[in-house]
Amino acid sequence: MMNVVDRMIAAFSPKTALKRSVARKQLEILNSGYGNHGASRLKKSLQGWNFAGGSPLEDIVFNLDVLRQRSRDLYMGGASLSTGGLKTIRTNVVGTGLRLKPAFDAEFLGLDDQQAANLKRTIEREWEMWAETPDCDAMRMDNFYQLQQLAFLSMLMSGDVFALLPMKPRKNSAYDLRIRLIEADRCLNPNSLSDADVIFGSVDGKDIKGGVEVDEDGEVVAYWFLNQHPLSYVSNFKREWKRVEVRGQESGRVNVLHLMEKERPEQRRGIPILAPVIESFKQLGRYTEAELMAAVISGMYTVFVEYEGAASDSRLLGSDGGFDTGDDDEDEAPEYALGNGAIVGLEPGQKISTANPGRPNAQFDPFVTAILRQIGSALEVPYELLVKNFNASYSASRAAMLEAWKMFRMRRAWMTADFCQPIYEEWFAEGVAKGRIPAPGFFRDPVIRKAYTKAVWHGPSQGQIDPLKEGQASKLLVEEGFSTREAETAKLNGGDYEMNVRQLSREQKLRQEGGIEIGQPAPEQQQQPEAPALLEDGDLAEEQ
């Protein structure tokens, strides 16, 4: 062992000093910048943090199957508030459907006002004929607006959804374009290969992950679909995969649309919106069920009767609602259960002890409210809107609605760009090709094609907490030039200002023909003059 002198010599030796300097330098590098905070490996508060990172493939695609099934389970009853959260987003973003308003560039196309008005009415008439009937659906079950709701809800629940755009002629149908929605599970790697297997190789030389094939530049070129749902236990078909190219090689038309929200570059598949809060929703559902059962048990008042002397038959008196009376088997021990106003006989020497569960729990609502505020923050849905409870002031409620509508408008823009507009452009091209829509130069120049297919999609309005105040605010915005009547009409009630003007013009003409001045109520609504007041003796009162 080293003595004191040797230790002192070693402590002050150049070699030891060099090691100490290197160690101190390494510690400074390790604890510089974020190393002093979130990336610190020395702080006790962070030493127990187990973490591991991966690419979008490991972090997302590998876990999608579990995430989808748990998300659907929450929606189908695992937690009622998760169902309400998804439906709230769906209803506010899509509602009864995003409606088309053609907005083609008439100036660039060289159209005068009358020509533009005629073309707009033609497009709207043709679109309504196709979009408002089930003929647009490949299954012939839903119209275009119902398909929007289904596609958006499926995207929220499963992470993504696919829409194939086949051409399928039908009798009495002017257009052949059809929309076929495909659930997310059916897009998967061919030949039942897992993504983990694909990591160590490729499928026929193709880069396929999660059923999505990309080229060497990372461009998505095709999707692989199974001919049946992989979770189905009943099927009459052999499992086969079909490769569907994103665009036709010869026509260049869109064959498949992929609706998803991306959160990372190079991400190929979408994530259920409930993924970050699955655990919170599940635990909250369990807690709610436990509190509900405790409250039910607490509400059951049962009287136990103890007999002295001879043994009783331990019958349950006052109820026959599923309680064992002991008549079926004399040798079987009697079973006791709580009931509503039940009376249970006990054997001699048997006693009971009562416990007060203290339900309903007075702290249940504050605790659930605190958890739901965190969940609402993750979903970008304010707590008031998530639970449909508006007890705050007008300013607070309006602030919550405005914050929620930032998210609704963002997702509406995504839905428009990824679903509505591409389908409209494919439909428009078919209409021009069949001569139903006049659009000279449409197939000749991409710029002209874009000018013809420009459109605005209106959805459900935000609604008003105080219609009078918000109506006056809209009027002021228009008068000062900060907004337009068309924009304010869409914001207030989701209407079409141009259609409103035409309708008001017809109504004004009708009122003039009926002899009603503008601003004057209709004859049946005009207030009748009051009868002269009568004195107690029946004489008319003198006019003042």
Short mmCIF file of N, CA and C in Angstrom, two decimals, residues 203-306:
data_model
loop_
_atom_site.label_atom_id
_atom_site.label_comp_id
_atom_site.label_asym_id
_atom_site.label_seq_id
_atom_site.Cartn_x
_atom_site.Cartn_y
_atom_site.Cartn_z
N VAL A 203 -37.66 -5.36 -50.88
CA VAL A 203 -38.65 -6.22 -51.51
C VAL A 203 -38.51 -6.07 -53.01
N ASP A 204 -37.97 -7.09 -53.63
CA ASP A 204 -37.77 -7.08 -55.09
C ASP A 204 -36.99 -5.85 -55.53
N GLY A 205 -36.03 -5.45 -54.70
CA GLY A 205 -35.21 -4.30 -55.05
C GLY A 205 -35.88 -2.96 -54.83
N LYS A 206 -37.06 -2.95 -54.22
CA LYS A 206 -37.80 -1.70 -54.00
C LYS A 206 -37.71 -1.30 -52.53
N ASP A 207 -37.68 0.00 -52.30
CA ASP A 207 -37.64 0.53 -50.93
C ASP A 207 -39.07 0.69 -50.44
N ILE A 208 -39.55 -0.27 -49.67
CA ILE A 208 -40.93 -0.27 -49.18
C ILE A 208 -40.92 -0.34 -47.66
N LYS A 209 -41.54 0.61 -47.03
CA LYS A 209 -41.68 0.63 -45.57
C LYS A 209 -43.13 0.99 -45.25
N GLY A 210 -43.77 0.17 -44.45
CA GLY A 210 -45.16 0.44 -44.09
C GLY A 210 -46.09 0.41 -45.28
N GLY A 211 -45.73 -0.35 -46.33
CA GLY A 211 -46.56 -0.42 -47.52
C GLY A 211 -46.40 0.74 -48.46
N VAL A 212 -45.45 1.66 -48.16
CA VAL A 212 -45.23 2.84 -48.99
C VAL A 212 -43.90 2.69 -49.72
N GLU A 213 -43.92 2.74 -51.03
CA GLU A 213 -42.72 2.57 -51.84
C GLU A 213 -42.22 3.94 -52.31
N VAL A 214 -40.92 4.15 -52.13
CA VAL A 214 -40.30 5.41 -52.57
C VAL A 214 -39.15 5.08 -53.51
N ASP A 215 -38.79 6.08 -54.33
CA ASP A 215 -37.66 5.88 -55.24
C ASP A 215 -36.38 6.34 -54.56
N GLU A 216 -35.28 6.38 -55.33
CA GLU A 216 -33.99 6.72 -54.74
C GLU A 216 -33.93 8.16 -54.25
N ASP A 217 -34.83 9.02 -54.74
CA ASP A 217 -34.87 10.41 -54.29
C ASP A 217 -35.84 10.63 -53.13
N GLY A 218 -36.49 9.56 -52.67
CA GLY A 218 -37.43 9.68 -51.57
C GLY A 218 -38.84 10.02 -51.99
N GLU A 219 -39.10 10.09 -53.29
CA GLU A 219 -40.44 10.40 -53.77
C GLU A 219 -41.33 9.15 -53.65
N VAL A 220 -42.55 9.34 -53.13
CA VAL A 220 -43.49 8.24 -53.03
C VAL A 220 -44.01 7.92 -54.43
N VAL A 221 -43.79 6.68 -54.87
CA VAL A 221 -44.17 6.31 -56.23
C VAL A 221 -45.32 5.31 -56.26
N ALA A 222 -45.53 4.56 -55.16
CA ALA A 222 -46.59 3.55 -55.18
C ALA A 222 -46.95 3.15 -53.76
N TYR A 223 -48.15 2.59 -53.63
CA TYR A 223 -48.62 2.02 -52.37
C TYR A 223 -48.98 0.55 -52.61
N TRP A 224 -48.79 -0.28 -51.58
CA TRP A 224 -49.09 -1.70 -51.66
C TRP A 224 -50.29 -1.99 -50.77
N PHE A 225 -51.36 -2.49 -51.36
CA PHE A 225 -52.61 -2.76 -50.63
C PHE A 225 -52.92 -4.25 -50.64
N LEU A 226 -53.36 -4.73 -49.49
CA LEU A 226 -53.84 -6.10 -49.38
C LEU A 226 -55.29 -6.15 -49.85
N ASN A 227 -55.69 -7.25 -50.48
CA ASN A 227 -57.04 -7.34 -51.04
C ASN A 227 -58.11 -7.58 -50.00
N GLN A 228 -57.74 -7.61 -48.71
CA GLN A 228 -58.70 -7.79 -47.62
C GLN A 228 -58.11 -7.14 -46.38
N HIS A 229 -58.96 -6.96 -45.37
CA HIS A 229 -58.47 -6.35 -44.13
C HIS A 229 -57.61 -7.36 -43.38
N PRO A 230 -56.39 -7.00 -42.98
CA PRO A 230 -55.51 -7.97 -42.33
C PRO A 230 -56.01 -8.46 -40.97
N LEU A 231 -56.91 -7.72 -40.35
CA LEU A 231 -57.44 -8.14 -39.04
C LEU A 231 -58.73 -8.93 -39.16
N SER A 232 -59.17 -9.19 -40.38
CA SER A 232 -60.42 -9.92 -40.58
C SER A 232 -60.19 -11.41 -40.39
N TYR A 233 -61.10 -12.05 -39.66
CA TYR A 233 -61.02 -13.49 -39.44
C TYR A 233 -61.83 -14.27 -40.48
N VAL A 234 -62.67 -13.57 -41.20
CA VAL A 234 -63.53 -14.22 -42.19
C VAL A 234 -63.22 -13.62 -43.56
N SER A 235 -62.79 -14.47 -44.47
CA SER A 235 -62.49 -13.99 -45.81
C SER A 235 -62.59 -15.16 -46.78
N ASN A 236 -63.13 -14.88 -47.94
CA ASN A 236 -63.26 -15.89 -48.98
C ASN A 236 -62.21 -15.73 -50.07
N PHE A 237 -61.23 -14.85 -49.84
CA PHE A 237 -60.24 -14.56 -50.86
C PHE A 237 -58.85 -14.94 -50.37
N LYS A 238 -58.01 -15.28 -51.31
CA LYS A 238 -56.62 -15.53 -51.03
C LYS A 238 -55.92 -14.19 -50.82
N ARG A 239 -55.05 -14.13 -49.83
CA ARG A 239 -54.35 -12.88 -49.52
C ARG A 239 -53.40 -12.53 -50.67
N GLU A 240 -53.67 -11.39 -51.30
CA GLU A 240 -52.85 -10.93 -52.39
C GLU A 240 -52.62 -9.43 -52.25
N TRP A 241 -51.47 -8.98 -52.70
CA TRP A 241 -51.13 -7.56 -52.66
C TRP A 241 -51.21 -6.96 -54.06
N LYS A 242 -51.65 -5.72 -54.09
CA LYS A 242 -51.71 -5.01 -55.36
C LYS A 242 -50.92 -3.71 -55.24
N ARG A 243 -50.05 -3.48 -56.20
CA ARG A 243 -49.25 -2.26 -56.23
C ARG A 243 -50.00 -1.20 -57.02
N VAL A 244 -50.27 -0.07 -56.39
CA VAL A 244 -50.99 1.03 -57.03
C VAL A 244 -50.06 2.22 -57.12
N GLU A 245 -49.77 2.64 -58.33
CA GLU A 245 -48.90 3.80 -58.53
C GLU A 245 -49.63 5.08 -58.17
N VAL A 246 -48.89 6.02 -57.63
CA VAL A 246 -49.49 7.30 -57.23
C VAL A 246 -50.09 8.00 -58.44
N ARG A 247 -49.39 7.97 -59.55
CA ARG A 247 -49.88 8.58 -60.80
C ARG A 247 -49.71 7.59 -61.95
N GLY A 248 -50.65 7.63 -62.87
CA GLY A 248 -50.55 6.76 -64.03
C GLY A 248 -49.37 7.14 -64.90
N GLN A 249 -48.66 6.15 -65.37
CA GLN A 249 -47.46 6.43 -66.17
C GLN A 249 -47.80 7.10 -67.49
N GLU A 250 -48.89 6.70 -68.11
CA GLU A 250 -49.26 7.27 -69.41
C GLU A 250 -50.14 8.51 -69.27
N SER A 251 -51.15 8.44 -68.42
CA SER A 251 -52.09 9.56 -68.30
C SER A 251 -51.57 10.65 -67.38
N GLY A 252 -50.79 10.28 -66.37
CA GLY A 252 -50.34 11.25 -65.39
C GLY A 252 -51.37 11.64 -64.37
N ARG A 253 -52.58 11.04 -64.43
CA ARG A 253 -53.64 11.37 -63.48
C ARG A 253 -53.37 10.72 -62.12
N VAL A 254 -53.95 11.30 -61.10
CA VAL A 254 -53.77 10.80 -59.74
C VAL A 254 -54.59 9.53 -59.55
N ASN A 255 -53.93 8.48 -59.05
CA ASN A 255 -54.61 7.22 -58.79
C ASN A 255 -54.99 7.02 -57.33
N VAL A 256 -54.20 7.59 -56.42
CA VAL A 256 -54.44 7.36 -55.00
C VAL A 256 -54.06 8.61 -54.22
N LEU A 257 -54.87 8.94 -53.22
CA LEU A 257 -54.61 10.05 -52.31
C LEU A 257 -54.30 9.48 -50.93
N HIS A 258 -53.35 10.09 -50.25
CA HIS A 258 -52.94 9.64 -48.91
C HIS A 258 -53.17 10.78 -47.93
N LEU A 259 -54.15 10.61 -47.04
CA LEU A 259 -54.47 11.64 -46.05
C LEU A 259 -53.76 11.31 -44.75
N MET A 260 -52.89 12.19 -44.32
CA MET A 260 -52.16 12.00 -43.07
C MET A 260 -51.59 13.33 -42.61
N GLU A 261 -51.29 13.41 -41.33
CA GLU A 261 -50.62 14.57 -40.77
C GLU A 261 -49.19 14.16 -40.41
N LYS A 262 -48.22 14.86 -40.97
CA LYS A 262 -46.83 14.52 -40.74
C LYS A 262 -46.27 15.34 -39.59
N GLU A 263 -45.39 14.71 -38.82
CA GLU A 263 -44.73 15.43 -37.74
C GLU A 263 -43.21 15.32 -37.83
N ARG A 264 -42.71 14.49 -38.77
CA ARG A 264 -41.27 14.35 -38.94
C ARG A 264 -40.94 14.22 -40.42
N PRO A 265 -39.79 14.74 -40.86
CA PRO A 265 -39.36 14.54 -42.25
C PRO A 265 -39.16 13.05 -42.53
N GLU A 266 -39.39 12.67 -43.77
CA GLU A 266 -39.23 11.29 -44.24
C GLU A 266 -40.21 10.33 -43.57
N GLN A 267 -41.25 10.88 -43.00
CA GLN A 267 -42.30 10.04 -42.39
C GLN A 267 -43.22 9.52 -43.47
N ARG A 268 -43.50 8.22 -43.46
CA ARG A 268 -44.31 7.62 -44.52
C ARG A 268 -45.74 7.32 -44.09
N ARG A 269 -45.99 7.12 -42.82
CA ARG A 269 -47.32 6.78 -42.36
C ARG A 269 -47.76 7.74 -41.26
N GLY A 270 -49.08 7.94 -41.16
CA GLY A 270 -49.61 8.87 -40.18
C GLY A 270 -49.82 8.22 -38.82
N ILE A 271 -50.00 9.05 -37.81
CA ILE A 271 -50.14 8.61 -36.42
C ILE A 271 -51.53 8.98 -35.92
N PRO A 272 -52.23 8.09 -35.23
CA PRO A 272 -53.53 8.47 -34.65
C PRO A 272 -53.40 9.69 -33.77
N ILE A 273 -54.37 10.56 -33.84
CA ILE A 273 -54.28 11.81 -33.08
C ILE A 273 -54.30 11.57 -31.57
N LEU A 274 -54.85 10.42 -31.15
CA LEU A 274 -54.90 10.10 -29.73
C LEU A 274 -53.62 9.48 -29.21
N ALA A 275 -52.64 9.22 -30.08
CA ALA A 275 -51.42 8.51 -29.67
C ALA A 275 -50.74 9.11 -28.44
N PRO A 276 -50.55 10.44 -28.36
CA PRO A 276 -49.85 10.98 -27.18
C PRO A 276 -50.66 10.90 -25.89
N VAL A 277 -51.96 10.70 -25.98
CA VAL A 277 -52.80 10.72 -24.77
C VAL A 277 -53.54 9.41 -24.57
N ILE A 278 -53.10 8.34 -25.21
CA ILE A 278 -53.76 7.05 -25.06
C ILE A 278 -53.75 6.60 -23.60
N GLU A 279 -52.59 6.69 -22.97
CA GLU A 279 -52.48 6.24 -21.58
C GLU A 279 -53.34 7.10 -20.66
N SER A 280 -53.32 8.40 -20.86
CA SER A 280 -54.12 9.30 -20.01
C SER A 280 -55.61 9.00 -20.14
N PHE A 281 -56.08 8.81 -21.37
CA PHE A 281 -57.49 8.51 -21.58
C PHE A 281 -57.87 7.16 -20.96
N LYS A 282 -57.01 6.17 -21.12
CA LYS A 282 -57.32 4.85 -20.58
C LYS A 282 -57.37 4.87 -19.06
N GLN A 283 -56.39 5.49 -18.43
CA GLN A 283 -56.39 5.56 -16.97
C GLN A 283 -57.57 6.37 -16.45
N LEU A 284 -57.91 7.44 -17.17
CA LEU A 284 -59.05 8.24 -16.77
C LEU A 284 -60.34 7.44 -16.90
N GLY A 285 -60.44 6.63 -17.95
CA GLY A 285 -61.62 5.77 -18.10
C GLY A 285 -61.73 4.76 -16.98
N ARG A 286 -60.61 4.16 -16.59
CA ARG A 286 -60.62 3.20 -15.47
C ARG A 286 -61.04 3.88 -14.17
N TYR A 287 -60.48 5.07 -13.95
CA TYR A 287 -60.82 5.80 -12.73
C TYR A 287 -62.30 6.16 -12.70
N THR A 288 -62.84 6.57 -13.85
CA THR A 288 -64.26 6.91 -13.92
C THR A 288 -65.13 5.70 -13.64
N GLU A 289 -64.78 4.56 -14.22
CA GLU A 289 -65.55 3.34 -13.98
C GLU A 289 -65.50 2.93 -12.52
N ALA A 290 -64.32 3.06 -11.89
CA ALA A 290 -64.19 2.69 -10.48
C ALA A 290 -65.04 3.61 -9.60
N GLU A 291 -65.02 4.90 -9.89
CA GLU A 291 -65.82 5.84 -9.10
C GLU A 291 -67.31 5.59 -9.32
N LEU A 292 -67.69 5.27 -10.54
CA LEU A 292 -69.09 4.98 -10.82
C LEU A 292 -69.56 3.75 -10.07
N MET A 293 -68.76 2.69 -10.07
CA MET A 293 -69.13 1.47 -9.35
C MET A 293 -69.19 1.73 -7.85
N ALA A 294 -68.23 2.51 -7.33
CA ALA A 294 -68.25 2.82 -5.91
C ALA A 294 -69.50 3.60 -5.53
N ALA A 295 -69.93 4.52 -6.40
CA ALA A 295 -71.15 5.28 -6.14
C ALA A 295 -72.38 4.39 -6.19
N VAL A 296 -72.40 3.42 -7.11
CA VAL A 296 -73.53 2.49 -7.18
C VAL A 296 -73.61 1.64 -5.93
N ILE A 297 -72.46 1.13 -5.50
CA ILE A 297 -72.44 0.30 -4.29
C ILE A 297 -72.86 1.12 -3.08
N SER A 298 -72.37 2.36 -3.03
CA SER A 298 -72.74 3.21 -1.91
C SER A 298 -74.23 3.49 -1.88
N GLY A 299 -74.86 3.51 -3.05
CA GLY A 299 -76.30 3.78 -3.12
C GLY A 299 -77.16 2.59 -2.79
N MET A 300 -76.57 1.40 -2.69
CA MET A 300 -77.34 0.21 -2.32
C MET A 300 -77.40 0.08 -0.80
N TYR A 301 -78.60 0.16 -0.24
CA TYR A 301 -78.77 0.06 1.20
C TYR A 301 -79.36 -1.31 1.51
N THR A 302 -78.61 -2.14 2.20
CA THR A 302 -79.04 -3.50 2.52
C THR A 302 -79.08 -3.69 4.03
N VAL A 303 -80.14 -4.32 4.52
CA VAL A 303 -80.31 -4.60 5.96
C VAL A 303 -79.99 -6.07 6.21
N PHE A 304 -79.14 -6.34 7.16
CA PHE A 304 -78.81 -7.71 7.55
C PHE A 304 -79.53 -8.02 8.86
N VAL A 305 -80.20 -9.17 8.92
CA VAL A 305 -80.95 -9.60 10.11
C VAL A 305 -80.26 -10.82 10.70
N GLU A 306 -79.89 -10.74 11.97
CA GLU A 306 -79.26 -11.86 12.66
C GLU A 306 -80.30 -12.57 13.53
#
